[in-house]
PDB file of C-alpha atoms in Angstrom:
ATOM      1  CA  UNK A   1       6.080  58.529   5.435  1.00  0.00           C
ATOM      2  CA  UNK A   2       4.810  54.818   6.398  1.00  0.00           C
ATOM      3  CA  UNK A   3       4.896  53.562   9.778  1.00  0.00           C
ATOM      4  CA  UNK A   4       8.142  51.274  10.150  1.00  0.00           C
ATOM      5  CA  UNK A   5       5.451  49.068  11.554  1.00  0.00           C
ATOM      6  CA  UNK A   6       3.401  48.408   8.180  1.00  0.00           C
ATOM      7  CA  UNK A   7       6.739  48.227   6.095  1.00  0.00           C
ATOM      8  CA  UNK A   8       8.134  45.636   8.912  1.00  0.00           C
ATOM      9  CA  UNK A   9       4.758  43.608   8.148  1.00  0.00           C
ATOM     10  CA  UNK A  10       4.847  43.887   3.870  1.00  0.00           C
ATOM     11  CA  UNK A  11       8.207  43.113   3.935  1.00  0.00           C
ATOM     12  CA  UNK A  12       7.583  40.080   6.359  1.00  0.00           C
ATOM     13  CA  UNK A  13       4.294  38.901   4.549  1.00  0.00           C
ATOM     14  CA  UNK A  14       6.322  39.213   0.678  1.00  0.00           C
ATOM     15  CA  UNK A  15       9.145  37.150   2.099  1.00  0.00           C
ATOM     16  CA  UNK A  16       7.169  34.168   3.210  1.00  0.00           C
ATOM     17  CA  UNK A  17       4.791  33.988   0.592  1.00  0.00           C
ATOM     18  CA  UNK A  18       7.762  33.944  -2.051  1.00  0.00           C
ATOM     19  CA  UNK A  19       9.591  31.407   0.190  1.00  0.00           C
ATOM     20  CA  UNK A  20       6.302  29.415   0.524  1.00  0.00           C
ATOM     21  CA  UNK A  21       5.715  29.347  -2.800  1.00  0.00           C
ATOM     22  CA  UNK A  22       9.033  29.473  -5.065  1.00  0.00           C
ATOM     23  CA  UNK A  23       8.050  32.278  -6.925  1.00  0.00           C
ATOM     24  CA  UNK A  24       4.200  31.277  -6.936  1.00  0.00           C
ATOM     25  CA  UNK A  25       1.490  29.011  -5.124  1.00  0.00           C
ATOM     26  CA  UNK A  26       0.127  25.533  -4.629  1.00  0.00           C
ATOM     27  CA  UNK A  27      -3.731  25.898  -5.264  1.00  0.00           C
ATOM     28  CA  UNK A  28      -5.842  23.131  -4.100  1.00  0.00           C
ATOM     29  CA  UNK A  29      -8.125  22.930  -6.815  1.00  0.00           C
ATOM     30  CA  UNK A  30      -7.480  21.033 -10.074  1.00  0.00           C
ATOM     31  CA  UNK A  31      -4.691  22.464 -11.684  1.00  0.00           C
ATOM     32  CA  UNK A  32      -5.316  20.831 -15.116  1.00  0.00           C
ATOM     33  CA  UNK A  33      -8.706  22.483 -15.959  1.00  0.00           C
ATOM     34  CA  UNK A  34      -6.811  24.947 -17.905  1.00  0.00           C
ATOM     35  CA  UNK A  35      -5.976  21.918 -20.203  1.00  0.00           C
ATOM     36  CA  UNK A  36      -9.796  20.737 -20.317  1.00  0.00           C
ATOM     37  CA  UNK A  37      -8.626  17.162 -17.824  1.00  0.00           C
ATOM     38  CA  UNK A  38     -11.006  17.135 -15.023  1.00  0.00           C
ATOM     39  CA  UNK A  39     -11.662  13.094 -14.973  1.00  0.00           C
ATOM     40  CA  UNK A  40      -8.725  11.236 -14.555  1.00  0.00           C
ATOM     41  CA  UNK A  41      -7.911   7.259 -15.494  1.00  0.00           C
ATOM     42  CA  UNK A  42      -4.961   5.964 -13.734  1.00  0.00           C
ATOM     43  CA  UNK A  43      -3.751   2.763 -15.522  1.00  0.00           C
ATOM     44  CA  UNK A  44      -2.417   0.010 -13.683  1.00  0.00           C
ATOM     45  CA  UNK A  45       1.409   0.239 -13.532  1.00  0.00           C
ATOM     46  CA  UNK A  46       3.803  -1.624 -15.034  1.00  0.00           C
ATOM     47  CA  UNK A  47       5.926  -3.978 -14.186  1.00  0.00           C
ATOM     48  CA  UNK A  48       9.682  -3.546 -15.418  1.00  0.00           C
ATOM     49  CA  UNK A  49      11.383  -5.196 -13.240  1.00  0.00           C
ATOM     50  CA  UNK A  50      12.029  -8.991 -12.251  1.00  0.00           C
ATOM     51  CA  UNK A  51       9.600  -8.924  -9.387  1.00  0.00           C
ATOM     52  CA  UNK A  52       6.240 -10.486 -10.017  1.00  0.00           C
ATOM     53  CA  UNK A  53       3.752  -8.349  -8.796  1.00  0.00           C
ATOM     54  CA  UNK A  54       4.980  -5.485  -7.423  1.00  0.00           C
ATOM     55  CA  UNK A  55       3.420  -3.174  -9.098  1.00  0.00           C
ATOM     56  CA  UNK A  56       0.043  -3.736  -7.437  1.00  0.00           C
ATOM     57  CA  UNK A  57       1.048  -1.610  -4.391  1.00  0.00           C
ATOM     58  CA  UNK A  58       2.362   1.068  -5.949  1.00  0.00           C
ATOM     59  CA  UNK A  59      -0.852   1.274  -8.608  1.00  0.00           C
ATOM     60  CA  UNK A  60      -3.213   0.623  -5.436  1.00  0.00           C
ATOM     61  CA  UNK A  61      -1.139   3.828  -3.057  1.00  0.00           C
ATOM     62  CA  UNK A  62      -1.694   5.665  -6.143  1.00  0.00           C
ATOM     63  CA  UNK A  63      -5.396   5.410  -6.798  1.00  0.00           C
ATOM     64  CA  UNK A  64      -6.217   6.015  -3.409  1.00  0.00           C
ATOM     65  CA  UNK A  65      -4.036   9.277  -2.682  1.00  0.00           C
ATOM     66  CA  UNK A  66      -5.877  10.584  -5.875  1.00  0.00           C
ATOM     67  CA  UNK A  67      -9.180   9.759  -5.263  1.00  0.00           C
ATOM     68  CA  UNK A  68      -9.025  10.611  -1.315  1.00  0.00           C
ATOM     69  CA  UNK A  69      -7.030  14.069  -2.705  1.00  0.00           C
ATOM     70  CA  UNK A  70     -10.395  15.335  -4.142  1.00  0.00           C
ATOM     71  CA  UNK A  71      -8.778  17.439  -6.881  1.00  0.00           C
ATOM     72  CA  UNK A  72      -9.807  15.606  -9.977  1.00  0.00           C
ATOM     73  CA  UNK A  73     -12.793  13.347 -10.412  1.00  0.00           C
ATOM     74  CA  UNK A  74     -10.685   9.852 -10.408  1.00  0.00           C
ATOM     75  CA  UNK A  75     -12.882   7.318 -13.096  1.00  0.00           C
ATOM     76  CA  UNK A  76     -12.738   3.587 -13.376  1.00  0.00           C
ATOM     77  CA  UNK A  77     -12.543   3.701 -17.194  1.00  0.00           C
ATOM     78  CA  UNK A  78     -10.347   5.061 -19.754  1.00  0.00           C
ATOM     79  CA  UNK A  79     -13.309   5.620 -22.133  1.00  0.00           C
ATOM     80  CA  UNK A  80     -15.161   8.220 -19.264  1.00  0.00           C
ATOM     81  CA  UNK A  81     -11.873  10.069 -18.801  1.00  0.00           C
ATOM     82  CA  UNK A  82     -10.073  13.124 -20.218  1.00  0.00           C
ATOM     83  CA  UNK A  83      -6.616  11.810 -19.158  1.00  0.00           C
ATOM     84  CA  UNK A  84      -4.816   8.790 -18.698  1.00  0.00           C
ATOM     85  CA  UNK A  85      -1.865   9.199 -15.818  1.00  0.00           C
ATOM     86  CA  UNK A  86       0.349   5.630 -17.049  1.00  0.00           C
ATOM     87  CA  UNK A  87       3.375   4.640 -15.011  1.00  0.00           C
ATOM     88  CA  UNK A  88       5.887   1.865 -14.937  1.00  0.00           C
ATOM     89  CA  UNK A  89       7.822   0.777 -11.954  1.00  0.00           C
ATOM     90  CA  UNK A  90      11.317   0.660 -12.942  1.00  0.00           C
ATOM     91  CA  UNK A  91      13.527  -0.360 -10.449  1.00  0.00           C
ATOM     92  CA  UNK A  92      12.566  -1.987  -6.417  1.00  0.00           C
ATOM     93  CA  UNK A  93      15.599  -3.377  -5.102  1.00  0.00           C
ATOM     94  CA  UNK A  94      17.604  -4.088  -1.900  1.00  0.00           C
ATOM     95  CA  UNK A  95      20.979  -3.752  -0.559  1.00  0.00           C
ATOM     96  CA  UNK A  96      22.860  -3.712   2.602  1.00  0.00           C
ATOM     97  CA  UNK A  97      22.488  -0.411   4.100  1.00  0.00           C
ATOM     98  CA  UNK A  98      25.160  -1.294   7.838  1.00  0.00           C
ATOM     99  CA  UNK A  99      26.111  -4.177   9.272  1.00  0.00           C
ATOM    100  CA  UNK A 100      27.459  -5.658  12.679  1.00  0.00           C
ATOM    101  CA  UNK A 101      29.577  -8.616  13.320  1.00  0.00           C
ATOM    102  CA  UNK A 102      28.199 -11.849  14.512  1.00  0.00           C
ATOM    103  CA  UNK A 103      30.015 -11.528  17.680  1.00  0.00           C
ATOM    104  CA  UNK A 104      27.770  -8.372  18.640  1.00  0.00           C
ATOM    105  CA  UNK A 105      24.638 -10.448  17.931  1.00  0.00           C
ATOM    106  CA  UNK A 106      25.564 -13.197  20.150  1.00  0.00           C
ATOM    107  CA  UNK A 107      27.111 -11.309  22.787  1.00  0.00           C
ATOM    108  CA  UNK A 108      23.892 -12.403  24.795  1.00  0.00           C
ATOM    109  CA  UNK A 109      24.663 -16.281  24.759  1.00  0.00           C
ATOM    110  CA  UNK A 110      26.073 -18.436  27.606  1.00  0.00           C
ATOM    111  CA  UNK A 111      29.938 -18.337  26.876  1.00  0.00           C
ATOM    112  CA  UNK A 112      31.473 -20.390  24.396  1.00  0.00           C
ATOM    113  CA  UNK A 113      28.655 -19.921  22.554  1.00  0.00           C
ATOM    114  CA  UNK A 114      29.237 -16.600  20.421  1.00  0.00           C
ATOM    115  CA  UNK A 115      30.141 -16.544  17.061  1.00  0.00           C
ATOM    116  CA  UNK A 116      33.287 -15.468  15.630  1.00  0.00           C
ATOM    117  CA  UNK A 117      34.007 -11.175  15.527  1.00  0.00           C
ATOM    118  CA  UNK A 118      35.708 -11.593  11.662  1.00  0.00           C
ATOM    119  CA  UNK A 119      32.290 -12.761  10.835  1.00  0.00           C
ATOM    120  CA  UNK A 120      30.273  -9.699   9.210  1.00  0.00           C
ATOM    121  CA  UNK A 121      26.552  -9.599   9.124  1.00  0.00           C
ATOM    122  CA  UNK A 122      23.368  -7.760   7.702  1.00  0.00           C
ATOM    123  CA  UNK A 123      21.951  -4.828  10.611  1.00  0.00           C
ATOM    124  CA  UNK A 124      19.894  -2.916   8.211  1.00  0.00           C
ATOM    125  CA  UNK A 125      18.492  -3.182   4.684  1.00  0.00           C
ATOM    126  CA  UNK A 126      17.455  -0.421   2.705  1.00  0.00           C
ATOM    127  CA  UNK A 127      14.416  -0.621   0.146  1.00  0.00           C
ATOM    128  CA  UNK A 128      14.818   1.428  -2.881  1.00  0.00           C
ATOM    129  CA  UNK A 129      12.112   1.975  -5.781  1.00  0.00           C
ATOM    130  CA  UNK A 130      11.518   3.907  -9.223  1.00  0.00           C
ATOM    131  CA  UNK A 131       8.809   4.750 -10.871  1.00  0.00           C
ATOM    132  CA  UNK A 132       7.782   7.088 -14.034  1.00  0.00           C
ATOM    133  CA  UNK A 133       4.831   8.494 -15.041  1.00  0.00           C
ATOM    134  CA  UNK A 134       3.184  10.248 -17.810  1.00  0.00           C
ATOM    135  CA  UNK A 135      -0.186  11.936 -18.366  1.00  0.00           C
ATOM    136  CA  UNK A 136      -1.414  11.998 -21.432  1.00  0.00           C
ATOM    137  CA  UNK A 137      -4.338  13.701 -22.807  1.00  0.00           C
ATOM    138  CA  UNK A 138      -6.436  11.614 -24.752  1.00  0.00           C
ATOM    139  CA  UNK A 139      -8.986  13.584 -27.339  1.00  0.00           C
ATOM    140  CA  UNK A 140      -5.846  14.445 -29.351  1.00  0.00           C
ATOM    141  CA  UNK A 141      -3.022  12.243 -27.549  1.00  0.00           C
ATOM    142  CA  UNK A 142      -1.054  14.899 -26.098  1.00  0.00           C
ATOM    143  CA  UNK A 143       1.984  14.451 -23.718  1.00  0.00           C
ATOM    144  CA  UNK A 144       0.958  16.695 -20.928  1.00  0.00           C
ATOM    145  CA  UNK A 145       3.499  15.733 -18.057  1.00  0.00           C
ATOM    146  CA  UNK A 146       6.274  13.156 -17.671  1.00  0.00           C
ATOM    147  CA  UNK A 147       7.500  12.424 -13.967  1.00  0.00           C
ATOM    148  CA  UNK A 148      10.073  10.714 -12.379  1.00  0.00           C
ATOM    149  CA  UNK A 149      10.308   9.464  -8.787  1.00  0.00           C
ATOM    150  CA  UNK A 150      12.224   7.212  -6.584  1.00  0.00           C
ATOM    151  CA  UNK A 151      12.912   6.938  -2.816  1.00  0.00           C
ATOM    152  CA  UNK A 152      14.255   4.589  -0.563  1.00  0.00           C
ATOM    153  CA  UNK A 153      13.580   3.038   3.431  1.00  0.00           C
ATOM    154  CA  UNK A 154      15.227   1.208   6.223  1.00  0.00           C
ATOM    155  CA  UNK A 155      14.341  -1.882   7.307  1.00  0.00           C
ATOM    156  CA  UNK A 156      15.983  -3.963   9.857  1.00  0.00           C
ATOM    157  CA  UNK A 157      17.891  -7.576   9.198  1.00  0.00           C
ATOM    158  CA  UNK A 158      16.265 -10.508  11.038  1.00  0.00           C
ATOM    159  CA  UNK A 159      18.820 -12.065  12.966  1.00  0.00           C
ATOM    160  CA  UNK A 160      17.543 -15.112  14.236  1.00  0.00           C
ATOM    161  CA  UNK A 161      18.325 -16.721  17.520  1.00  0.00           C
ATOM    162  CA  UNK A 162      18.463 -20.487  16.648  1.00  0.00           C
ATOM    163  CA  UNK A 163      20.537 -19.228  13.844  1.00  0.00           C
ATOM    164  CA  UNK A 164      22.603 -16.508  14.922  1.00  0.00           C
ATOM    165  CA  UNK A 165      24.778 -14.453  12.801  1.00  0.00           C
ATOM    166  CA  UNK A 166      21.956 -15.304   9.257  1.00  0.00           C
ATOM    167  CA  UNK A 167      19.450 -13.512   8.378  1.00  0.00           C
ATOM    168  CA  UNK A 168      16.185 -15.003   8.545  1.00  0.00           C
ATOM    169  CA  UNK A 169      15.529 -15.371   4.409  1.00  0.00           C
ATOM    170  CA  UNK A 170      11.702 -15.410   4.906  1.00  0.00           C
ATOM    171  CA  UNK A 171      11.405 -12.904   7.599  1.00  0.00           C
ATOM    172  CA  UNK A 172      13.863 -10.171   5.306  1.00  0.00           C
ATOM    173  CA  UNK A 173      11.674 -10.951   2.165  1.00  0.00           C
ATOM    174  CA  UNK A 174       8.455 -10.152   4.563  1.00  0.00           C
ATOM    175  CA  UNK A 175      10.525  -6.742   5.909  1.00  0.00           C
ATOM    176  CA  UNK A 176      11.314  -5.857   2.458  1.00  0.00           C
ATOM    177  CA  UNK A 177       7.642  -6.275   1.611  1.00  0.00           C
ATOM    178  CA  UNK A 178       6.564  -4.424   3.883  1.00  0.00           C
ATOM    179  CA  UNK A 179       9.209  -1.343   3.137  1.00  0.00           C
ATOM    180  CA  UNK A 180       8.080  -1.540  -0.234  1.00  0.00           C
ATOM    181  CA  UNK A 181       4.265  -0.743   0.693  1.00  0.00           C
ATOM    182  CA  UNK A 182       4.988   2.259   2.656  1.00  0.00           C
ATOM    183  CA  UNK A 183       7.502   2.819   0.090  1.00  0.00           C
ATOM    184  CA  UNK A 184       4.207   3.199  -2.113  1.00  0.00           C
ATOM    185  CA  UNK A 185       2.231   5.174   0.318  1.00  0.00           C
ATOM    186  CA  UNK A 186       5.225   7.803   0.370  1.00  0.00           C
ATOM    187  CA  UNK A 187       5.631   8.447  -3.274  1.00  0.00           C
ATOM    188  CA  UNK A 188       1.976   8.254  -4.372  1.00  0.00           C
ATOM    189  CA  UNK A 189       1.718  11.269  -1.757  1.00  0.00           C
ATOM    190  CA  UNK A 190       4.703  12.830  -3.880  1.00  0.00           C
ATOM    191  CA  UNK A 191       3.627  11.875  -6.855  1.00  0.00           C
ATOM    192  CA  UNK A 192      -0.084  13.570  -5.928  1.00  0.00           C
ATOM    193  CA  UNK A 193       1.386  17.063  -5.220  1.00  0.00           C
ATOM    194  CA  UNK A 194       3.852  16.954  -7.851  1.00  0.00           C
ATOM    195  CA  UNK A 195       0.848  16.119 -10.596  1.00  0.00           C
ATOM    196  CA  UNK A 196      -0.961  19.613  -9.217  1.00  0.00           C
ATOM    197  CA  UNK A 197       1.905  21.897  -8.587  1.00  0.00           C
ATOM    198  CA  UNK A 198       1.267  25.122 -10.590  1.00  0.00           C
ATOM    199  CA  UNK A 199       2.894  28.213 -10.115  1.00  0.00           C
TER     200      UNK A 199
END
């Protein structure tokens, strides 16, 4: 009969590998050799939404978490690769995530000088993008993998003092850039360990 010790321990060490790995693992070699990919071309994103540029960001977050990952030789042309990974940025947008009243922003000022309670203003903004991918292999133009990804983050209103109770237009749009760069940093890192999830 086993020792309740060593049945204690398989039983422990079965659980958290199957809770660890849904059913499987997360290797951290390249996942794709089984499909003959082991150089990789990411193309620049594209843009499909109204604003200009954005894309750079997320196409720059993206070729660095891949190339720093070391799982896949990364190349700088499509002709030297066995794979194209193409995306498109789909949606970046901001809305309102809470708001104050103008009264509780200028609750600091000498008095007489506070603005009026009924007035409602901006506290937080939250930064929201989409993005989709698709690898493709490209000796016989196979659809390997098709990914979709979106997230959002906080970023605070600018609620200027000569100005109380309005947001500071060119301070938000400097916020919201910035949101949307880590916003790039966080799902290239998602996007990365999606692409080489294997079970």
């Amino acid at each position: 009969m086993l020792n309740r010790s060593l049945l204690l321990y398989v039983a422990m060490s079965v659980a958290v590998f199957s809770a660890a790995c849904g059913y499987g693992f997360r290797s951290r070699g390249n996942t794709w050799e089984r499909e003959q990919i082991n150089k990789l071309y990411i193309a620049p994103l594209v843009n499909n939404t109204l604003r200009p540029g954005v894309e750079v960001p997320f196409t720059s977050a993206i070729l660095k978490e891949f190339s720093q990952g070391g799982r896949i030789q990364v190349t700088s042309s499509r002709e030297s690769a066995d794979a194209v990974l193409e995306g498109a940025v789909e949606q970046v947008d901001s809305s309102v995530f809470s708001t104050t009243t103008a009264d509780q922003v200028s609750k600091n000022l000498p008095l007489g000088q506070g603005l009026d309670s009924t007035f409602v203003v901006a506290q937080e903004y939250s930064a929201k993008a989409q993005i989709s991918f698709s690898l493709v292999r490209l000796k016989d133009g196979k659809g390997l993998w098709n990914q979709g990804v979106s997230s959002s983050r906080l970023y605070p209103a600018a609620n200027q003092g000569g100005d109380i109770g309005n947001t500071g237009v060119l301070i938000n749009n400097s916020r919201y850039t910035m949101a949307l760069n880590e916003l790039a940093k966080q799902l290239a890192v998602e996007v990365h360990d999606l692409f080489f999830e294997s079970f």
